[in-house]
């Protein structure tokens, strides 16, 4: 923990007094150097707080408003991706807690255009995991297509939210956890998953799509073997161990493998409105900010059920 002066918002920015910040596996990848960004950095990209100071020209929010800050901190607005509704792929983006300071702190600065109002239905801690686990999970679900039989590998923060949305949409969710991880399996069952098994096991039916949240490349060919013709394997994380080679026949039949990168603001608005409608229930374990390292260790060890959230 270090003391720093409270930053001042520039034009178009907000100073936010942080109430909570979720911990995402990406924070672990940043801390471990699996993905390289500018250091030192304050991690944390599931930030919930109240607007403390408005920068010049901000009219979307007022002082005291409760806002959420996601991973996508800013985009350039003029590259080919920004111009075609794919700002998640912007050529010159800035990412909260990765290329600009994030939410493992008492205060942060955010570009007001990329913040979201938080639905009333959610408390400060409960709302935090919606802002990456929820959002990325939702984008992964959209990219998985319309199929009804959906496999989900890695039953953590993202999967527990996505499963609720998918079940609500009338899909059958087949959860895959680390073999023998009884608490995760019981958790998946409690959320209405149609089946629950270890990651090396076969599901009871062929899958229309599989989403992989565990950072384990070997799960890609594994999932591909359970996906029917035309099906998709969606990799939901920012980092994975290498994917082992596999026979072409497993990909044949117009199966595809794709990754999910970042989010668009449209994804955010769509997801938050669905989350409030359901409403999604998030399972959280909260820690004081000073225990951020301990919480990261628990996440690394697979000992967080649902999502870990820090409170300053
Ligand atoms: Zn994240
Ligand atoms: Zn751009």
mmCIF file of C-alpha atoms and ligand atoms in Angstrom:
data_model
loop_
_atom_site.group_PDB
_atom_site.id
_atom_site.type_symbol
_atom_site.label_atom_id
_atom_site.label_comp_id
_atom_site.label_asym_id
_atom_site.label_seq_id
_atom_site.Cartn_x
_atom_site.Cartn_y
_atom_site.Cartn_z
ATOM 1 C CA UNK A 1 0.000 0.000 0.000
ATOM 2 C CA UNK A 2 1.298 3.455 -0.841
ATOM 3 C CA UNK A 3 -0.079 6.967 -0.302
ATOM 4 C CA UNK A 4 -0.489 9.176 -3.324
ATOM 5 C CA UNK A 5 -2.115 12.562 -3.836
ATOM 6 C CA UNK A 6 -5.727 12.255 -5.005
ATOM 7 C CA UNK A 7 -5.622 12.794 -8.800
ATOM 8 C CA UNK A 8 -7.524 15.557 -10.574
ATOM 9 C CA UNK A 9 -9.862 14.854 -13.469
ATOM 10 C CA UNK A 10 -8.982 16.377 -16.835
ATOM 11 C CA UNK A 11 -11.583 17.539 -19.378
ATOM 12 C CA UNK A 12 -14.210 14.862 -19.958
ATOM 13 C CA UNK A 13 -13.060 12.844 -16.958
ATOM 14 C CA UNK A 14 -14.461 11.935 -13.552
ATOM 15 C CA UNK A 15 -12.753 11.613 -10.209
ATOM 16 C CA UNK A 16 -14.394 8.608 -8.590
ATOM 17 C CA UNK A 17 -14.381 7.762 -4.882
ATOM 18 C CA UNK A 18 -14.157 3.981 -5.048
ATOM 19 C CA UNK A 19 -16.597 1.838 -3.073
ATOM 20 C CA UNK A 20 -15.488 -1.544 -4.402
ATOM 21 C CA UNK A 21 -13.398 -3.135 -7.122
ATOM 22 C CA UNK A 22 -13.673 -6.688 -8.390
ATOM 23 C CA UNK A 23 -10.628 -8.865 -8.954
ATOM 24 C CA UNK A 24 -10.403 -10.483 -12.355
ATOM 25 C CA UNK A 25 -8.064 -13.195 -13.594
ATOM 26 C CA UNK A 26 -6.597 -10.536 -15.890
ATOM 27 C CA UNK A 27 -5.319 -8.702 -12.787
ATOM 28 C CA UNK A 28 -3.443 -11.875 -11.919
ATOM 29 C CA UNK A 29 -2.015 -12.087 -15.457
ATOM 30 C CA UNK A 30 -0.894 -8.453 -15.196
ATOM 31 C CA UNK A 31 0.705 -8.996 -11.771
ATOM 32 C CA UNK A 32 2.453 -12.141 -13.038
ATOM 33 C CA UNK A 33 3.685 -10.484 -16.248
ATOM 34 C CA UNK A 34 1.785 -12.934 -18.486
ATOM 35 C CA UNK A 35 0.581 -9.917 -20.433
ATOM 36 C CA UNK A 36 2.839 -6.908 -20.660
ATOM 37 C CA UNK A 37 1.787 -3.347 -20.068
ATOM 38 C CA UNK A 38 3.309 -0.198 -18.613
ATOM 39 C CA UNK A 39 4.393 -0.661 -14.994
ATOM 40 C CA UNK A 40 3.896 0.354 -12.289
ATOM 41 C CA UNK A 41 0.128 0.366 -12.629
ATOM 42 C CA UNK A 42 -2.807 0.290 -10.222
ATOM 43 C CA UNK A 43 -4.742 -2.826 -11.344
ATOM 44 C CA UNK A 44 -8.491 -3.290 -11.164
ATOM 45 C CA UNK A 45 -11.079 -2.850 -13.907
ATOM 46 C CA UNK A 46 -14.378 -3.649 -12.179
ATOM 47 C CA UNK A 47 -14.660 -0.379 -10.344
ATOM 48 C CA UNK A 48 -17.767 0.818 -8.511
ATOM 49 C CA UNK A 49 -17.788 4.252 -6.929
ATOM 50 C CA UNK A 50 -19.382 7.640 -6.660
ATOM 51 C CA UNK A 51 -18.526 10.678 -8.713
ATOM 52 C CA UNK A 52 -16.517 13.024 -6.486
ATOM 53 C CA UNK A 53 -15.417 15.662 -8.993
ATOM 54 C CA UNK A 54 -16.514 16.376 -12.563
ATOM 55 C CA UNK A 55 -13.894 17.318 -15.128
ATOM 56 C CA UNK A 56 -14.628 20.170 -17.526
ATOM 57 C CA UNK A 57 -17.395 19.493 -20.022
ATOM 58 C CA UNK A 58 -18.893 16.380 -18.386
ATOM 59 C CA UNK A 59 -22.688 16.427 -18.551
ATOM 60 C CA UNK A 60 -23.500 12.683 -18.457
ATOM 61 C CA UNK A 61 -23.094 12.439 -14.689
ATOM 62 C CA UNK A 62 -23.473 14.581 -11.573
ATOM 63 C CA UNK A 63 -21.443 14.611 -8.363
ATOM 64 C CA UNK A 64 -22.661 11.753 -6.133
ATOM 65 C CA UNK A 65 -23.825 9.503 -9.003
ATOM 66 C CA UNK A 66 -22.923 5.860 -8.664
ATOM 67 C CA UNK A 67 -20.904 4.693 -11.653
ATOM 68 C CA UNK A 68 -19.032 1.622 -12.843
ATOM 69 C CA UNK A 69 -15.747 1.676 -14.740
ATOM 70 C CA UNK A 70 -14.980 -1.285 -17.000
ATOM 71 C CA UNK A 71 -11.813 -2.540 -18.712
ATOM 72 C CA UNK A 72 -12.362 -0.445 -21.841
ATOM 73 C CA UNK A 73 -11.154 2.919 -20.565
ATOM 74 C CA UNK A 74 -11.068 4.887 -23.805
ATOM 75 C CA UNK A 75 -10.907 4.374 -27.562
ATOM 76 C CA UNK A 76 -9.518 6.538 -30.345
ATOM 77 C CA UNK A 77 -12.889 7.024 -32.050
ATOM 78 C CA UNK A 78 -11.486 7.125 -35.590
ATOM 79 C CA UNK A 79 -9.692 3.864 -36.454
ATOM 80 C CA UNK A 80 -11.376 1.316 -38.747
ATOM 81 C CA UNK A 81 -12.705 -0.615 -35.731
ATOM 82 C CA UNK A 82 -14.113 2.399 -33.922
ATOM 83 C CA UNK A 83 -15.823 3.504 -37.123
ATOM 84 C CA UNK A 84 -17.466 0.119 -37.695
ATOM 85 C CA UNK A 85 -18.997 -0.604 -34.296
ATOM 86 C CA UNK A 86 -16.087 -2.733 -33.106
ATOM 87 C CA UNK A 87 -14.497 -0.370 -30.626
ATOM 88 C CA UNK A 88 -13.458 -3.396 -28.556
ATOM 89 C CA UNK A 89 -10.732 -3.897 -31.192
ATOM 90 C CA UNK A 90 -9.631 -0.226 -31.314
ATOM 91 C CA UNK A 91 -6.057 0.285 -32.569
ATOM 92 C CA UNK A 92 -5.266 2.853 -29.892
ATOM 93 C CA UNK A 93 -7.282 2.001 -26.798
ATOM 94 C CA UNK A 94 -6.663 2.582 -23.152
ATOM 95 C CA UNK A 95 -7.526 -0.079 -20.604
ATOM 96 C CA UNK A 96 -8.464 0.481 -16.992
ATOM 97 C CA UNK A 97 -5.981 -1.079 -14.607
ATOM 98 C CA UNK A 98 -3.629 -1.972 -17.460
ATOM 99 C CA UNK A 99 -2.649 1.119 -19.426
ATOM 100 C CA UNK A 100 -4.228 3.591 -16.994
ATOM 101 C CA UNK A 101 -4.589 3.324 -13.233
ATOM 102 C CA UNK A 102 -7.556 1.292 -12.080
ATOM 103 C CA UNK A 103 -9.555 0.465 -8.998
ATOM 104 C CA UNK A 104 -7.273 -1.183 -6.431
ATOM 105 C CA UNK A 105 -7.229 2.229 -4.742
ATOM 106 C CA UNK A 106 -9.389 4.733 -2.893
ATOM 107 C CA UNK A 107 -9.861 6.972 -5.956
ATOM 108 C CA UNK A 108 -9.468 6.755 -9.701
ATOM 109 C CA UNK A 109 -9.891 8.859 -12.808
ATOM 110 C CA UNK A 110 -12.053 7.651 -15.677
ATOM 111 C CA UNK A 111 -13.240 8.970 -19.024
ATOM 112 C CA UNK A 112 -16.921 9.745 -18.397
ATOM 113 C CA UNK A 113 -17.943 8.454 -21.853
ATOM 114 C CA UNK A 114 -16.856 4.947 -20.909
ATOM 115 C CA UNK A 115 -18.499 4.769 -17.459
ATOM 116 C CA UNK A 116 -21.913 3.244 -16.829
ATOM 117 C CA UNK A 117 -24.654 4.122 -14.362
ATOM 118 C CA UNK A 118 -25.272 1.187 -12.014
ATOM 119 C CA UNK A 119 -28.727 -0.372 -11.814
ATOM 120 C CA UNK A 120 -30.394 0.146 -8.417
ATOM 121 C CA UNK A 121 -30.843 -3.595 -7.990
ATOM 122 C CA UNK A 122 -27.173 -4.068 -7.124
ATOM 123 C CA UNK A 123 -25.222 -3.111 -4.017
ATOM 124 C CA UNK A 124 -21.681 -1.780 -4.344
ATOM 125 C CA UNK A 125 -20.024 -5.161 -3.830
ATOM 126 C CA UNK A 126 -22.549 -7.192 -5.830
ATOM 127 C CA UNK A 127 -22.235 -4.838 -8.808
ATOM 128 C CA UNK A 128 -18.455 -5.092 -9.154
ATOM 129 C CA UNK A 129 -18.225 -8.481 -10.917
ATOM 130 C CA UNK A 130 -20.759 -7.358 -13.504
ATOM 131 C CA UNK A 131 -18.173 -4.995 -14.939
ATOM 132 C CA UNK A 132 -15.782 -7.544 -16.384
ATOM 133 C CA UNK A 133 -16.811 -11.064 -15.449
ATOM 134 C CA UNK A 134 -20.368 -10.169 -16.447
ATOM 135 C CA UNK A 135 -19.554 -8.102 -19.497
ATOM 136 C CA UNK A 136 -16.944 -10.405 -20.989
ATOM 137 C CA UNK A 137 -19.113 -13.391 -20.146
ATOM 138 C CA UNK A 138 -21.976 -11.764 -21.988
ATOM 139 C CA UNK A 139 -19.871 -10.946 -25.038
ATOM 140 C CA UNK A 140 -18.594 -14.539 -25.035
ATOM 141 C CA UNK A 141 -22.168 -15.785 -24.907
ATOM 142 C CA UNK A 142 -23.124 -13.624 -27.883
ATOM 143 C CA UNK A 143 -20.154 -14.886 -29.895
ATOM 144 C CA UNK A 144 -21.070 -18.455 -28.996
ATOM 145 C CA UNK A 145 -24.154 -18.068 -31.194
ATOM 146 C CA UNK A 146 -27.746 -19.076 -30.618
ATOM 147 C CA UNK A 147 -27.202 -22.770 -29.880
ATOM 148 C CA UNK A 148 -29.043 -24.322 -26.958
ATOM 149 C CA UNK A 149 -26.401 -26.713 -25.666
ATOM 150 C CA UNK A 150 -23.600 -24.653 -24.222
ATOM 151 C CA UNK A 151 -20.442 -25.926 -22.522
ATOM 152 C CA UNK A 152 -18.619 -23.671 -20.049
ATOM 153 C CA UNK A 153 -15.063 -24.544 -19.005
ATOM 154 C CA UNK A 154 -13.851 -22.944 -15.776
ATOM 155 C CA UNK A 155 -16.645 -22.143 -13.359
ATOM 156 C CA UNK A 156 -15.503 -18.898 -11.739
ATOM 157 C CA UNK A 157 -16.626 -15.280 -11.738
ATOM 158 C CA UNK A 158 -17.540 -15.004 -15.420
ATOM 159 C CA UNK A 159 -19.187 -18.415 -15.713
ATOM 160 C CA UNK A 160 -21.413 -17.970 -12.686
ATOM 161 C CA UNK A 161 -22.956 -14.840 -14.214
ATOM 162 C CA UNK A 162 -23.098 -16.147 -17.763
ATOM 163 C CA UNK A 163 -24.788 -19.362 -16.613
ATOM 164 C CA UNK A 164 -27.665 -17.370 -15.124
ATOM 165 C CA UNK A 165 -28.170 -15.406 -18.332
ATOM 166 C CA UNK A 166 -27.918 -18.523 -20.515
ATOM 167 C CA UNK A 167 -30.374 -20.514 -18.378
ATOM 168 C CA UNK A 168 -32.760 -17.553 -18.447
ATOM 169 C CA UNK A 169 -32.463 -17.554 -22.256
ATOM 170 C CA UNK A 170 -33.617 -21.188 -22.199
ATOM 171 C CA UNK A 171 -30.270 -22.798 -22.962
ATOM 172 C CA UNK A 172 -28.832 -25.933 -21.417
ATOM 173 C CA UNK A 173 -25.543 -25.137 -19.724
ATOM 174 C CA UNK A 174 -23.013 -27.924 -19.212
ATOM 175 C CA UNK A 175 -20.388 -26.889 -16.676
ATOM 176 C CA UNK A 176 -16.826 -28.204 -16.677
ATOM 177 C CA UNK A 177 -14.647 -27.657 -13.605
ATOM 178 C CA UNK A 178 -11.256 -28.863 -12.456
ATOM 179 C CA UNK A 179 -11.689 -32.610 -11.933
ATOM 180 C CA UNK A 180 -12.923 -33.267 -8.408
ATOM 181 C CA UNK A 181 -13.601 -29.620 -7.571
ATOM 182 C CA UNK A 182 -16.713 -30.403 -5.536
ATOM 183 C CA UNK A 183 -17.480 -26.845 -4.328
ATOM 184 C CA UNK A 184 -17.353 -25.464 -7.904
ATOM 185 C CA UNK A 185 -19.531 -28.337 -9.125
ATOM 186 C CA UNK A 186 -22.121 -27.805 -6.402
ATOM 187 C CA UNK A 187 -22.072 -24.089 -7.185
ATOM 188 C CA UNK A 188 -22.683 -24.775 -10.892
ATOM 189 C CA UNK A 189 -25.583 -27.110 -10.052
ATOM 190 C CA UNK A 190 -27.144 -24.491 -7.793
ATOM 191 C CA UNK A 191 -27.255 -22.081 -10.735
ATOM 192 C CA UNK A 192 -29.325 -24.400 -12.877
ATOM 193 C CA UNK A 193 -26.641 -26.040 -15.015
ATOM 194 C CA UNK A 194 -28.004 -29.075 -16.860
ATOM 195 C CA UNK A 195 -24.895 -31.119 -16.156
ATOM 196 C CA UNK A 196 -21.658 -30.739 -14.251
ATOM 197 C CA UNK A 197 -18.422 -32.650 -14.870
ATOM 198 C CA UNK A 198 -14.646 -32.550 -14.739
ATOM 199 C CA UNK A 199 -12.883 -30.816 -17.628
ATOM 200 C CA UNK A 200 -11.675 -34.111 -19.163
ATOM 201 C CA UNK A 201 -15.122 -35.734 -19.156
ATOM 202 C CA UNK A 202 -17.743 -35.892 -21.892
ATOM 203 C CA UNK A 203 -20.980 -33.941 -21.540
ATOM 204 C CA UNK A 204 -24.299 -35.831 -21.849
ATOM 205 C CA UNK A 205 -24.984 -34.319 -25.277
ATOM 206 C CA UNK A 206 -23.010 -32.757 -28.134
ATOM 207 C CA UNK A 207 -22.469 -29.044 -27.648
ATOM 208 C CA UNK A 208 -23.539 -26.252 -29.986
ATOM 209 C CA UNK A 209 -20.791 -24.119 -28.517
ATOM 210 C CA UNK A 210 -18.261 -24.113 -25.717
ATOM 211 C CA UNK A 211 -16.863 -21.123 -23.851
ATOM 212 C CA UNK A 212 -13.509 -21.477 -22.115
ATOM 213 C CA UNK A 213 -12.687 -19.200 -19.183
ATOM 214 C CA UNK A 214 -9.933 -21.333 -17.628
ATOM 215 C CA UNK A 215 -6.521 -20.111 -18.888
ATOM 216 C CA UNK A 216 -5.619 -23.614 -20.061
ATOM 217 C CA UNK A 217 -4.859 -24.010 -23.775
ATOM 218 C CA UNK A 218 -5.277 -27.811 -23.629
ATOM 219 C CA UNK A 219 -9.002 -27.221 -23.102
ATOM 220 C CA UNK A 220 -9.357 -25.863 -26.655
ATOM 221 C CA UNK A 221 -8.894 -29.208 -28.479
ATOM 222 C CA UNK A 222 -10.718 -30.892 -25.602
ATOM 223 C CA UNK A 223 -13.780 -28.656 -26.031
ATOM 224 C CA UNK A 224 -13.577 -28.918 -29.820
ATOM 225 C CA UNK A 225 -14.096 -32.678 -29.580
ATOM 226 C CA UNK A 226 -17.464 -32.118 -27.903
ATOM 227 C CA UNK A 227 -18.731 -29.434 -30.283
ATOM 228 C CA UNK A 228 -21.074 -30.471 -33.096
ATOM 229 C CA UNK A 229 -20.661 -29.491 -36.778
ATOM 230 C CA UNK A 230 -20.837 -25.743 -37.257
ATOM 231 C CA UNK A 231 -20.187 -25.212 -33.560
ATOM 232 C CA UNK A 232 -17.851 -22.733 -31.928
ATOM 233 C CA UNK A 233 -15.253 -22.784 -29.220
ATOM 234 C CA UNK A 234 -14.979 -19.310 -27.692
ATOM 235 C CA UNK A 235 -11.921 -18.419 -25.613
ATOM 236 C CA UNK A 236 -13.016 -15.823 -23.078
ATOM 237 C CA UNK A 237 -9.715 -14.941 -21.392
ATOM 238 C CA UNK A 238 -6.947 -12.510 -22.304
ATOM 239 C CA UNK A 239 -4.207 -15.096 -21.746
ATOM 240 C CA UNK A 240 -3.975 -18.866 -22.080
ATOM 241 C CA UNK A 241 -1.200 -21.427 -21.996
ATOM 242 C CA UNK A 242 -0.262 -22.680 -25.489
ATOM 243 C CA UNK A 243 -2.833 -24.702 -27.375
ATOM 244 C CA UNK A 244 -1.543 -28.206 -28.150
ATOM 245 C CA UNK A 245 -1.793 -29.450 -31.732
ATOM 246 C CA UNK A 246 -4.802 -31.539 -32.667
ATOM 247 C CA UNK A 247 -6.057 -33.458 -35.719
ATOM 248 C CA UNK A 248 -7.645 -31.359 -38.431
ATOM 249 C CA UNK A 249 -10.671 -33.652 -38.446
ATOM 250 C CA UNK A 250 -11.638 -32.195 -35.055
ATOM 251 C CA UNK A 251 -11.988 -28.776 -36.690
ATOM 252 C CA UNK A 252 -13.521 -30.081 -39.915
ATOM 253 C CA UNK A 253 -17.264 -29.562 -40.326
ATOM 254 C CA UNK A 254 -17.115 -25.779 -40.115
ATOM 255 C CA UNK A 255 -16.278 -25.759 -36.456
ATOM 256 C CA UNK A 256 -14.461 -22.623 -35.387
ATOM 257 C CA UNK A 257 -12.265 -21.366 -32.583
ATOM 258 C CA UNK A 258 -12.337 -17.699 -31.682
ATOM 259 C CA UNK A 259 -11.276 -15.341 -28.947
ATOM 260 C CA UNK A 260 -13.178 -12.578 -27.215
ATOM 261 C CA UNK A 261 -11.336 -9.302 -26.825
ATOM 262 C CA UNK A 262 -12.506 -6.493 -24.567
ATOM 263 C CA UNK A 263 -16.006 -5.060 -24.799
ATOM 264 C CA UNK A 264 -17.946 -2.350 -26.547
ATOM 265 C CA UNK A 265 -20.082 0.192 -24.723
ATOM 266 C CA UNK A 266 -23.096 -1.287 -26.498
ATOM 267 C CA UNK A 267 -22.308 -4.688 -24.913
ATOM 268 C CA UNK A 268 -22.190 -2.954 -21.549
ATOM 269 C CA UNK A 269 -25.554 -1.265 -21.906
ATOM 270 C CA UNK A 270 -27.203 -4.433 -23.194
ATOM 271 C CA UNK A 271 -25.752 -6.633 -20.475
ATOM 272 C CA UNK A 272 -26.473 -4.278 -17.573
ATOM 273 C CA UNK A 273 -30.077 -3.995 -18.628
ATOM 274 C CA UNK A 274 -30.436 -7.812 -18.811
ATOM 275 C CA UNK A 275 -28.613 -8.225 -15.488
ATOM 276 C CA UNK A 276 -31.039 -5.837 -13.795
ATOM 277 C CA UNK A 277 -34.067 -7.478 -15.416
ATOM 278 C CA UNK A 278 -33.269 -11.000 -14.282
ATOM 279 C CA UNK A 279 -31.832 -9.940 -11.844
ATOM 280 C CA UNK A 280 -28.457 -11.660 -11.945
ATOM 281 C CA UNK A 281 -27.232 -12.640 -8.491
ATOM 282 C CA UNK A 282 -23.493 -12.392 -8.019
ATOM 283 C CA UNK A 283 -21.661 -14.510 -5.466
ATOM 284 C CA UNK A 284 -18.877 -12.426 -3.973
ATOM 285 C CA UNK A 285 -16.168 -12.709 -1.374
ATOM 286 C CA UNK A 286 -15.012 -9.293 -0.216
ATOM 287 C CA UNK A 287 -11.618 -8.310 1.151
ATOM 288 C CA UNK A 288 -10.232 -5.054 2.524
ATOM 289 C CA UNK A 289 -8.029 -3.301 -0.052
ATOM 290 C CA UNK A 290 -4.957 -3.998 2.099
ATOM 291 C CA UNK A 291 -5.456 -7.722 1.473
ATOM 292 C CA UNK A 292 -5.321 -7.443 -2.319
ATOM 293 C CA UNK A 293 -2.303 -9.755 -2.559
ATOM 294 C CA UNK A 294 -3.911 -12.407 -0.374
ATOM 295 C CA UNK A 295 -7.060 -12.243 -2.487
ATOM 296 C CA UNK A 296 -5.014 -12.630 -5.697
ATOM 297 C CA UNK A 297 -3.332 -15.698 -4.199
ATOM 298 C CA UNK A 298 -6.706 -17.265 -3.392
ATOM 299 C CA UNK A 299 -7.825 -16.625 -6.970
ATOM 300 C CA UNK A 300 -4.634 -18.233 -8.276
ATOM 301 C CA UNK A 301 -5.270 -21.274 -6.098
ATOM 302 C CA UNK A 302 -8.841 -21.583 -7.393
ATOM 303 C CA UNK A 303 -10.194 -20.944 -3.905
ATOM 304 C CA UNK A 304 -12.592 -18.104 -4.689
ATOM 305 C CA UNK A 305 -16.194 -19.124 -5.197
ATOM 306 C CA UNK A 306 -17.824 -16.599 -7.505
ATOM 307 C CA UNK A 307 -15.919 -13.313 -7.534
ATOM 308 C CA UNK A 308 -13.445 -11.606 -5.206
ATOM 309 C CA UNK A 309 -14.087 -7.923 -4.500
ATOM 310 C CA UNK A 310 -11.835 -5.397 -2.759
ATOM 311 C CA UNK A 311 -13.179 -2.604 -0.569
ATOM 312 C CA UNK A 312 -11.034 0.425 0.221
HETATM 313 ZN ZN1 LIG B 1 -11.377 -8.656 -16.349
HETATM 314 ZN ZN1 LIG B 2 -10.128 3.187 -32.409
#
